Structures are given as structure tokens and as C-alpha cells.
Coordinates of C-alpha atoms in Angstrom, one line a residue:
P19 CA 2.7 -47.3 -70.5
G20 CA 3.4 -46.9 -66.8
N21 CA 3.2 -43.1 -67.1
T22 CA 0.0 -43.3 -69.1
A23 CA -1.6 -45.5 -66.4
L24 CA -0.5 -43.0 -63.7
V25 CA -2.0 -40.1 -65.6
D26 CA -5.3 -42.0 -66.1
D27 CA -5.4 -42.7 -62.4
Q28 CA -4.8 -39.1 -61.5
L29 CA -7.5 -37.9 -64.0
M30 CA -10.0 -40.4 -62.6
K31 CA -9.2 -39.3 -59.0
Y32 CA -9.7 -35.6 -59.9
K33 CA -12.9 -36.4 -61.8
K34 CA -14.4 -38.3 -58.9
D35 CA -13.5 -35.5 -56.6
A36 CA -15.4 -33.0 -58.9
E37 CA -18.4 -35.3 -59.2
H38 CA -18.5 -35.7 -55.4
W39 CA -18.5 -32.0 -54.7
L40 CA -21.1 -31.5 -57.4
D41 CA -23.5 -34.3 -56.7
H42 CA -23.2 -34.9 -53.0
E43 CA -22.0 -31.6 -51.5
K44 CA -23.8 -29.4 -54.1
Q45 CA -20.7 -27.2 -54.2
T46 CA -20.7 -26.2 -57.8
H47 CA -17.9 -23.7 -57.5
V48 CA -15.5 -26.3 -56.0
A49 CA -16.3 -28.7 -58.9
R50 CA -15.7 -25.9 -61.3
C51 CA -12.3 -25.1 -59.8
I52 CA -11.3 -28.8 -60.0
Y53 CA -12.1 -28.9 -63.7
E54 CA -10.2 -25.7 -64.3
Y55 CA -7.1 -27.3 -62.6
I56 CA -7.4 -30.5 -64.6
L57 CA -7.6 -28.6 -67.9
Q58 CA -4.5 -26.6 -66.9
K59 CA -2.6 -29.8 -66.5
W60 CA -4.2 -31.8 -69.4
P61 CA -5.6 -29.2 -71.8
Q62 CA -6.2 -31.7 -74.6
N63 CA -8.4 -34.1 -72.7
E64 CA -11.6 -34.2 -74.7
Q65 CA -13.7 -35.8 -71.9
I66 CA -12.8 -33.3 -69.3
H67 CA -13.7 -30.4 -71.6
W68 CA -17.0 -32.1 -72.2
D69 CA -17.7 -32.6 -68.5
A70 CA -16.7 -29.0 -67.7
A71 CA -19.1 -27.7 -70.5
Q72 CA -21.9 -29.9 -69.1
L73 CA -21.4 -28.5 -65.6
E74 CA -21.7 -25.0 -67.0
R75 CA -24.7 -25.8 -69.0
K76 CA -26.6 -27.2 -66.0
H77 CA -25.3 -24.9 -63.3
G78 CA -23.6 -21.9 -64.9
T79 CA -24.6 -19.3 -67.5
T80 CA -24.9 -19.6 -71.3
E81 CA -21.9 -17.3 -71.7
S82 CA -19.7 -19.5 -69.4
T83 CA -20.7 -22.6 -71.3
E84 CA -19.8 -21.0 -74.6
R85 CA -16.5 -19.8 -73.3
I86 CA -15.6 -23.4 -72.1
L87 CA -16.7 -24.8 -75.5
E88 CA -14.7 -22.2 -77.5
N89 CA -11.6 -23.2 -75.6
A90 CA -12.4 -26.9 -75.9
C91 CA -12.6 -26.6 -79.7
T92 CA -9.3 -24.8 -79.8
Q93 CA -7.5 -27.4 -77.6
C94 CA -9.2 -30.4 -79.2
P95 CA -9.8 -29.4 -82.8
H96 CA -10.5 -33.0 -84.0
S97 CA -13.2 -33.7 -81.4
I98 CA -16.4 -33.7 -83.5
N99 CA -18.7 -33.9 -80.5
L100 CA -17.3 -30.7 -79.0
W101 CA -17.8 -28.8 -82.2
L102 CA -21.4 -30.1 -82.5
F103 CA -22.0 -29.2 -78.8
A104 CA -20.8 -25.7 -79.5
A105 CA -23.0 -25.3 -82.6
K106 CA -26.0 -26.7 -80.8
M107 CA -25.6 -24.1 -78.0
Q108 CA -25.7 -21.3 -80.6
K109 CA -28.6 -22.8 -82.5
N110 CA -30.7 -23.2 -79.3
R111 CA -30.1 -19.5 -78.6
G112 CA -31.3 -18.6 -82.0
H113 CA -27.9 -17.7 -83.3
T114 CA -28.0 -19.8 -86.4
D115 CA -25.4 -17.7 -88.3
K116 CA -22.9 -18.3 -85.5
A117 CA -23.8 -22.0 -85.4
R118 CA -23.2 -22.2 -89.2
E119 CA -19.8 -20.5 -88.8
I120 CA -18.8 -23.0 -86.1
L121 CA -19.8 -26.0 -88.2
Q122 CA -18.0 -24.7 -91.3
L123 CA -14.8 -24.1 -89.2
A124 CA -15.1 -27.6 -87.8
L125 CA -15.5 -29.0 -91.3
K126 CA -12.5 -27.1 -92.6
T127 CA -10.3 -28.1 -89.6
N128 CA -11.1 -31.8 -89.9
Q129 CA -10.9 -31.9 -93.7
T130 CA -7.4 -30.3 -93.6
S131 CA -6.3 -32.8 -91.0
G132 CA -7.4 -35.7 -93.2
S133 CA -9.1 -37.3 -90.2
G134 CA -12.0 -38.5 -92.3
N135 CA -14.3 -37.6 -89.5
G136 CA -16.5 -35.0 -91.2
E137 CA -19.7 -37.1 -91.7
K138 CA -21.4 -35.8 -88.6
I139 CA -20.5 -32.2 -89.4
W140 CA -21.9 -32.4 -92.9
L141 CA -25.2 -33.9 -91.5
A142 CA -25.3 -31.2 -88.8
L143 CA -24.9 -28.5 -91.4
C144 CA -27.7 -30.0 -93.5
R145 CA -30.0 -30.2 -90.4
L146 CA -29.2 -26.6 -89.6
E147 CA -30.2 -25.4 -93.1
I148 CA -33.5 -27.4 -92.9
Y149 CA -34.1 -25.8 -89.5
C150 CA -33.7 -22.4 -91.1
S151 CA -35.9 -23.5 -94.1
N152 CA -33.0 -23.0 -96.5
Y153 CA -33.8 -26.1 -98.4
E154 CA -31.8 -25.3 -101.5
N155 CA -28.7 -24.7 -99.3
A156 CA -29.4 -28.1 -97.6
R157 CA -29.5 -29.8 -101.0
E158 CA -26.2 -28.2 -102.1
I159 CA -24.5 -29.2 -98.8
M160 CA -25.5 -32.9 -99.3
E161 CA -24.3 -32.7 -103.0
N162 CA -20.9 -31.5 -101.7
A163 CA -20.9 -34.1 -98.9
R164 CA -21.4 -36.9 -101.4
T165 CA -18.4 -35.7 -103.3
Q166 CA -16.1 -35.0 -100.3
C167 CA -17.4 -37.5 -97.7
N168 CA -18.6 -40.5 -99.6
T169 CA -20.2 -42.6 -96.8
E170 CA -23.3 -44.6 -96.6
K171 CA -24.9 -42.3 -94.1
I172 CA -24.3 -39.3 -96.3
W173 CA -26.0 -41.0 -99.2
L174 CA -28.9 -42.2 -96.9
H175 CA -29.6 -38.7 -95.7
S176 CA -29.3 -37.3 -99.2
C177 CA -32.1 -39.6 -100.2
K178 CA -34.1 -38.7 -97.1
L179 CA -33.7 -35.0 -97.9
L180 CA -35.0 -35.4 -101.5
R181 CA -38.0 -37.4 -100.1
Q182 CA -38.7 -34.7 -97.6
L183 CA -38.5 -31.9 -100.2
N184 CA -40.3 -33.5 -103.0
G185 CA -42.5 -36.1 -101.4
G186 CA -41.9 -39.9 -101.7
G187 CA -41.5 -41.6 -105.0
G188 CA -39.9 -38.7 -107.0
E189 CA -37.7 -39.4 -110.0
H190 CA -34.6 -37.6 -108.5
E191 CA -35.0 -39.6 -105.3
L192 CA -35.3 -42.9 -107.2
Q193 CA -32.2 -42.3 -109.4
L194 CA -30.1 -41.3 -106.3
E195 CA -31.2 -44.4 -104.5
L196 CA -30.4 -46.7 -107.4
I197 CA -26.9 -45.2 -107.5
A198 CA -26.6 -45.5 -103.7
V199 CA -27.5 -49.2 -103.5
K200 CA -24.8 -50.0 -106.2
K201 CA -22.2 -48.2 -104.1
F202 CA -23.3 -49.6 -100.7
R203 CA -24.8 -53.1 -101.3
Q204 CA -24.5 -54.2 -97.7
F205 CA -26.4 -51.2 -96.3
D206 CA -30.0 -52.3 -95.7
K207 CA -31.5 -48.9 -95.0
L208 CA -30.7 -47.7 -98.5
W209 CA -32.4 -50.8 -99.9
M210 CA -35.5 -50.1 -97.8
M211 CA -35.5 -46.5 -99.0
L212 CA -35.5 -47.8 -102.6
L213 CA -38.2 -50.3 -101.8
Q214 CA -40.4 -47.6 -100.2
C215 CA -39.8 -45.3 -103.2
Y216 CA -41.2 -47.9 -105.5
E217 CA -44.1 -48.4 -103.1
Q218 CA -45.0 -44.7 -103.3
R219 CA -45.0 -45.1 -107.1
K220 CA -47.4 -48.1 -106.6
Q221 CA -45.0 -50.4 -108.3
Y222 CA -45.5 -53.3 -105.9
K223 CA -44.1 -56.0 -108.1
K224 CA -40.9 -54.0 -108.4
C225 CA -40.8 -53.7 -104.6
V226 CA -40.8 -57.5 -104.4
E227 CA -38.0 -57.7 -107.0
I228 CA -35.9 -55.1 -105.0
A229 CA -36.6 -56.9 -101.7
E230 CA -35.4 -60.2 -103.0
K231 CA -32.3 -58.6 -104.5
A232 CA -31.6 -56.7 -101.3
L233 CA -31.8 -59.9 -99.1
S234 CA -29.1 -61.5 -101.2
F235 CA -26.8 -58.8 -99.9
C236 CA -28.3 -58.1 -96.5
N237 CA -29.7 -61.4 -95.4
S238 CA -29.2 -60.7 -91.7
S239 CA -31.3 -57.5 -91.8
V240 CA -34.5 -58.2 -89.8
S241 CA -36.0 -54.9 -90.9
L242 CA -35.6 -55.8 -94.6
W243 CA -37.3 -59.2 -94.1
L244 CA -40.2 -57.4 -92.3
E245 CA -40.5 -54.8 -95.1
Y246 CA -40.7 -57.6 -97.7
V247 CA -43.4 -59.4 -95.8
R248 CA -45.4 -56.1 -95.3
I249 CA -45.4 -55.4 -99.0
L250 CA -46.5 -59.0 -99.8
S251 CA -49.3 -59.0 -97.2
S252 CA -50.7 -55.5 -97.1
K253 CA -50.1 -54.4 -100.7
L254 CA -50.4 -57.6 -102.7
S255 CA -52.5 -59.7 -100.3
K256 CA -50.1 -62.6 -101.0
Y257 CA -50.4 -64.2 -97.6
A258 CA -49.1 -67.6 -98.7
K259 CA -46.0 -66.1 -100.1
A260 CA -45.5 -63.9 -97.0
R261 CA -45.9 -66.9 -94.8
S262 CA -43.3 -68.8 -96.8
V263 CA -40.9 -65.8 -96.6
L264 CA -41.3 -65.6 -92.8
H265 CA -40.8 -69.4 -92.5
T266 CA -37.5 -69.0 -94.4
A267 CA -36.5 -66.0 -92.2
T268 CA -37.2 -67.8 -88.9
L269 CA -35.2 -70.8 -90.1
Q270 CA -32.3 -68.6 -90.9
H271 CA -32.6 -66.3 -87.9
P272 CA -34.4 -68.3 -85.2
K273 CA -33.2 -65.9 -82.4
Q274 CA -35.0 -62.9 -83.8
D275 CA -38.2 -62.5 -81.9
A276 CA -39.5 -59.8 -84.3
L277 CA -39.7 -62.4 -87.1
W278 CA -41.6 -64.8 -84.9
L279 CA -44.0 -62.0 -83.9
A280 CA -44.6 -61.0 -87.5
A281 CA -45.3 -64.7 -88.4
A282 CA -47.8 -64.9 -85.6
K283 CA -49.5 -61.7 -86.5
L284 CA -49.8 -62.7 -90.1
E285 CA -52.1 -65.6 -89.1
L286 CA -54.5 -63.1 -87.6
D287 CA -53.9 -60.5 -90.2
E288 CA -55.1 -62.7 -93.0
N289 CA -58.4 -63.0 -91.3
R290 CA -58.8 -59.4 -90.5
N291 CA -62.3 -58.0 -90.2
Q292 CA -62.6 -55.0 -92.4
S293 CA -64.7 -53.0 -90.0
P294 CA -64.1 -49.4 -88.8
G295 CA -61.2 -49.3 -86.5
D296 CA -59.4 -52.0 -88.5
S297 CA -59.6 -54.4 -85.5
I298 CA -58.4 -58.0 -85.9
Y299 CA -60.8 -60.7 -85.0
R300 CA -59.7 -64.3 -84.6
T301 CA -60.8 -67.3 -86.5
Q302 CA -60.3 -70.6 -84.8
A303 CA -57.7 -71.9 -87.4
G304 CA -55.8 -68.6 -87.6
Y305 CA -55.8 -68.3 -83.8
K306 CA -54.4 -71.8 -83.3
Q307 CA -51.6 -71.3 -85.8
C308 CA -50.8 -67.9 -84.2
K309 CA -50.5 -69.5 -80.7
S310 CA -48.3 -72.3 -82.2
L311 CA -45.9 -69.8 -83.7
I312 CA -45.7 -67.8 -80.5
A313 CA -44.8 -71.0 -78.6
K314 CA -42.1 -71.9 -81.2
G315 CA -40.8 -68.3 -80.9
L316 CA -40.5 -68.6 -77.2
Q317 CA -38.6 -71.8 -77.4
H318 CA -35.9 -70.0 -79.4
C319 CA -36.3 -66.6 -77.6
P320 CA -37.2 -67.5 -74.0
D321 CA -36.7 -64.0 -72.7
S322 CA -38.6 -62.1 -75.4
G323 CA -40.8 -59.4 -73.9
L324 CA -42.3 -58.8 -77.4
L325 CA -43.6 -62.4 -77.6
Y326 CA -44.8 -62.6 -74.0
A327 CA -46.7 -59.3 -74.4
F328 CA -48.4 -60.4 -77.6
E329 CA -49.3 -63.7 -75.9
I330 CA -51.1 -61.6 -73.2
E331 CA -52.8 -59.5 -75.9
I332 CA -54.4 -62.4 -77.8
E333 CA -55.5 -64.3 -74.7
P334 CA -59.2 -64.1 -73.7
V335 CA -59.7 -61.8 -70.7
Q336 CA -60.7 -64.7 -68.3
S337 CA -57.4 -66.5 -68.8
K338 CA -55.1 -63.4 -69.1
K339 CA -54.1 -63.3 -65.4
S340 CA -52.0 -66.5 -65.5
K341 CA -50.2 -65.2 -68.7
C342 CA -49.5 -61.9 -66.9
V343 CA -47.9 -63.7 -64.0
L344 CA -45.8 -66.0 -66.2
S345 CA -44.6 -63.0 -68.3
I346 CA -43.5 -61.0 -65.3
K347 CA -41.5 -64.0 -64.1
K348 CA -39.8 -64.4 -67.5
C349 CA -39.4 -60.7 -68.3
P350 CA -39.3 -58.8 -64.9
N351 CA -38.5 -55.4 -66.4
N352 CA -39.9 -55.3 -69.9
V353 CA -41.8 -52.3 -71.2
N354 CA -44.0 -54.3 -73.6
V355 CA -45.1 -56.7 -70.9
F356 CA -45.8 -53.9 -68.4
A357 CA -48.0 -52.0 -71.0
Q358 CA -50.0 -55.1 -71.8
I359 CA -50.6 -55.8 -68.0
A360 CA -51.8 -52.2 -67.6
K361 CA -54.3 -52.8 -70.5
Y362 CA -55.4 -56.0 -68.8
F363 CA -56.2 -54.1 -65.7
I364 CA -58.3 -51.6 -67.7
Q365 CA -60.3 -54.5 -69.1
I366 CA -61.1 -55.8 -65.7
R367 CA -61.8 -52.2 -64.5
K368 CA -59.0 -52.0 -61.9
L369 CA -58.0 -48.5 -63.1
K370 CA -55.7 -47.6 -60.2
R371 CA -53.6 -50.8 -60.9
A372 CA -53.5 -49.9 -64.6
K373 CA -52.0 -46.6 -63.8
E374 CA -49.3 -48.2 -61.6
W375 CA -48.3 -50.6 -64.5
F376 CA -48.2 -47.8 -67.1
E377 CA -45.9 -46.0 -64.8
R378 CA -43.7 -49.0 -64.5
A379 CA -43.7 -49.3 -68.3
V380 CA -42.5 -45.8 -69.1
I381 CA -39.9 -46.0 -66.3
A382 CA -38.6 -49.3 -67.7
D383 CA -38.1 -47.7 -71.1
A384 CA -38.8 -44.1 -71.6
L385 CA -37.9 -44.3 -75.3
N386 CA -40.8 -46.6 -76.1
G387 CA -43.3 -44.3 -77.7
D388 CA -46.1 -47.0 -77.7
A389 CA -46.1 -47.2 -73.9
W390 CA -46.4 -43.4 -73.7
A391 CA -49.2 -43.4 -76.3
Y392 CA -51.3 -46.0 -74.5
Y393 CA -50.6 -44.3 -71.1
Y394 CA -51.8 -41.0 -72.6
W395 CA -54.9 -42.7 -74.1
Y396 CA -55.7 -44.1 -70.7
S397 CA -55.3 -40.7 -69.0
K398 CA -57.6 -39.1 -71.6
H399 CA -60.4 -41.5 -70.5
Y400 CA -59.8 -42.1 -66.8
L401 CA -57.6 -39.3 -65.3
T402 CA -57.9 -35.5 -64.8
E403 CA -56.8 -32.8 -67.2
S404 CA -53.8 -32.0 -65.1
D405 CA -52.7 -35.7 -65.1
Q406 CA -53.1 -35.7 -68.9
E407 CA -50.9 -32.6 -69.3
N408 CA -48.3 -34.1 -67.0
I409 CA -48.1 -37.3 -68.9
L410 CA -48.0 -35.4 -72.2
Q411 CA -45.1 -33.2 -71.0
R412 CA -43.2 -36.2 -69.6
C413 CA -43.5 -37.9 -72.9
V414 CA -42.2 -34.9 -74.8
S415 CA -39.2 -34.6 -72.4
A416 CA -38.4 -38.3 -72.7
A417 CA -38.2 -37.9 -76.6
P418 CA -39.3 -41.5 -77.4
K419 CA -38.3 -42.9 -80.8
Y420 CA -39.2 -46.6 -80.7
G421 CA -42.4 -48.7 -80.7
E422 CA -44.4 -50.3 -83.6
L423 CA -47.1 -47.6 -83.7
W424 CA -44.8 -44.8 -82.9
I425 CA -42.5 -45.7 -85.9
R426 CA -45.5 -46.0 -88.2
V427 CA -46.3 -42.4 -87.6
S428 CA -42.8 -40.9 -87.2
K429 CA -41.3 -42.7 -90.3
Q430 CA -44.3 -42.0 -92.5
I431 CA -43.5 -39.9 -95.6
G432 CA -44.5 -36.3 -94.9
N433 CA -44.2 -36.6 -91.1
E434 CA -40.4 -35.8 -91.0
G435 CA -41.0 -32.4 -89.2
L436 CA -43.5 -33.6 -86.6
S437 CA -42.7 -32.8 -83.0
K438 CA -42.9 -35.5 -80.3
Q439 CA -46.3 -34.2 -79.2
D440 CA -47.6 -34.2 -82.7
I441 CA -46.4 -37.8 -83.2
L442 CA -48.1 -38.9 -79.9
L443 CA -51.4 -37.3 -80.9
N444 CA -51.3 -38.9 -84.3
V445 CA -50.6 -42.3 -82.8
L446 CA -53.7 -41.8 -80.7
Q447 CA -55.9 -40.6 -83.5
Q448 CA -54.8 -43.0 -86.2
H449 CA -54.0 -46.3 -84.3
I450 CA -55.4 -46.3 -80.7
E451 CA -58.7 -44.4 -80.6
P452 CA -60.3 -46.2 -83.6
C453 CA -59.9 -49.5 -81.9
K454 CA -60.6 -48.1 -78.4
G455 CA -57.2 -49.1 -77.2
F456 CA -57.4 -52.7 -78.1
P457 CA -56.4 -53.5 -81.7
I458 CA -56.8 -57.2 -81.3
Q459 CA -60.3 -58.2 -80.2
V460 CA -60.7 -61.8 -79.1
V461 CA -64.2 -63.1 -80.0

């Protein structure tokens, strides 16, 4: 143990030296020499190989990066991340055959070792074949993966592949999901896939049956509760049942702000005005109940940016300022709050301030696609073309993956291959432009 601690201390010292020469002195060659020395002394240290490869990727050549990674995979044959890094480098250069060879060798090495670590490699092989449009190969890979690497993620991605190839609701997809949920009863995502499959087949009563069964195994899954409520309200118009389900959910999981938000939205949703743009207009009774649920939610989740942001959204413009101030005090760095404050400044025509708050929002959480979408919508109406292009490119570079509207588009069946730019433009076209940026109209 003492020797191990000494080695760790030495490694940390050398690594800090390399980072200092690279980040502060801008002496790439010195940092490179330090990493070479470390790898001579500790050739099987996975993290140092990774850091050395990242240095070459950012400051060296493609060839030098590949050379580092080839040596890394030889010295650390059971490091899945190094194999995947090496394969990704080849794929990005357009050398898909070489990438395939690397992944197959990685799979063989790790299967032989019995490390049980092949899940990521199987999935990477499948993604590579989809990238190359070899869909039949991808299907065969996932069939083999289910036999040789029988994990819940392998089954999940097998179902997703069938959905992507055949469209949602297919018989093969349904049968595979039925087998999968029997094997992995505690895995909520497989239940949701099955529920959505029945939804595509317009068997909504079966969806309800599946949701109730799934919750008996995955009661703590917030996403599953929300899917159940969505089917009840949007597909069956059973608002009373949906309200009852959410009441049960919030009693069992009072600290989950997403459940309180869904309960509050349901009160407005039931009184939706079916006009173009699908805006939500409040009725007095629904509005009061919505406000009451938000207040209860904030008692249980006092730091919830989701709830504070929604409270701003449903407040009349003349009284929004005080809600904005309170929200900032309670959630000083929350993307949802910042985006709602930016929209408030648009409403009162303080457009420069709106831009400042949108900037704060995307800095606070660059992975929140809704913030980028509203910022881009704002730029389309109030900024120059160069500003619009700049925001669009920043969004693509940030590669967002969260947000209510963003997920509605990115997870929609048939949208699996959409780029980040396409998702952003679809969010604008489908969800923001129709309601002119304000989905909830307080009248």
C-alpha cells in the first residue's frame, strides 16, 4: 500500500508538470516529453495513455495521435475507452474499414479475457454499420450481441434498431420488447419502448395496461410515470385519471419536481384552446389549481428551477418582475429560470437585456436544447444574420441533448438520424414559431 501511494504521488506530480507546461507555458513539446517519460516508467497506465492521446489530438498530427492510441491499446488491451477512441479517430478520417477492424479486435481481446466488458464495443460496432448504411450487418451484430453479451442496454438498442429500420410499432419490434421486459423487469426504458410501440399501433388501452404493470416493477421511474400520464391525457383524454395518477406519484415521490410540474401543467392542459399554434389559455379554476400545485411543489422542492421557471411563465406580464427576482434568489444559476427571464424581457421590449439573459442561460447549461432553441428564435426576430449564424453554430458545437421541446423532436420516431441543426430547426418550426415563442398565453 505504501509503494502504491508513492507511485500515485509521483504520477500526479508528473501529470501536473505536463499540464503546467501545456496550459500555462504553451510548451507542447515539453508536455509531450513528460508524457513519454511517464509511459516508459508506467506503460500500463490507462489515464496517461488517454491524456497523451488527447494532447496529440489537440496539438499534434492525426498520425501521431493514431500512433499513441495503437501503443495504448497494446499496453492496455482491456481499456474499452482507448479502443473506442482509436476506432473513432479512424471513423472521423473516413477509414471505416480500419475502424471496424479495431472494434473487432477489441471485441475478440475482451471476450477472450472474460472481462465481460464488451457491451460498449458491440454498440459501437452497430453504430458504425448504421453510419455506413449497412443495416443488415447492424441487425446481425445486435443478434450476436444479445447472445454473447446479454445486457439490458444491448436489448434496448436492439429494439431501437428495429424501430429505426422498420418504423415504430412493427411486429418484430413488439415481440423483441415483450421478451426484453420479461428478462429485465427493473429496466424502465424497455417498458417505455414497449408502451410507445403499442402507442404507434394505436392500442392506447394496452398502453395503460403496460404502464400499470411496468410501475409495479419500476415505481421510482419518473419518466415512466410521466409517459403513463401523457397517454391518459393526450391520447385518451382521461384527465381525471391522469390527475389521480399524478397525485399518487407526487405522494410517493414528493421530491421529484418533474412530477409536480406535470401535475400543474395538466390543469392548464385540460382547458387547452384548440386554436392554431396549440396555445394554452387559462381558465380561472384551472389557473388557481395550477398555482396551488406549483406552491406545493416548491414546498417539497425549494430549489427547483423547473418550478420557478414555470411560475414565471404563467404569471401575467405586469406581475412577472417580482417572480423573476425571487427565482434568481432561489436558483442563482439555473438555465430554465434564465431563459424565462429572457422571454420576459422580450415581452416588455427590453431586447438587449433579453440577449444578456439568453447568453447566461446557454452558459449555465449548454446541453439544454430548449434554451438554444429560444435563443435562436429570438435571434431570428431581433438580431442580424451573422448573429443568427453564430448562435446556430455554437448550438451545434455544444451538442445539446436535454430540454422538453428538444426531446420531443430528437426522440420522435423517424428522427433518429437528425443532426443537431435539424433538431434545432424542427423545434422552432413545430413548437416555438406556431405560438410565437410563448406557448402559454395568460388571458
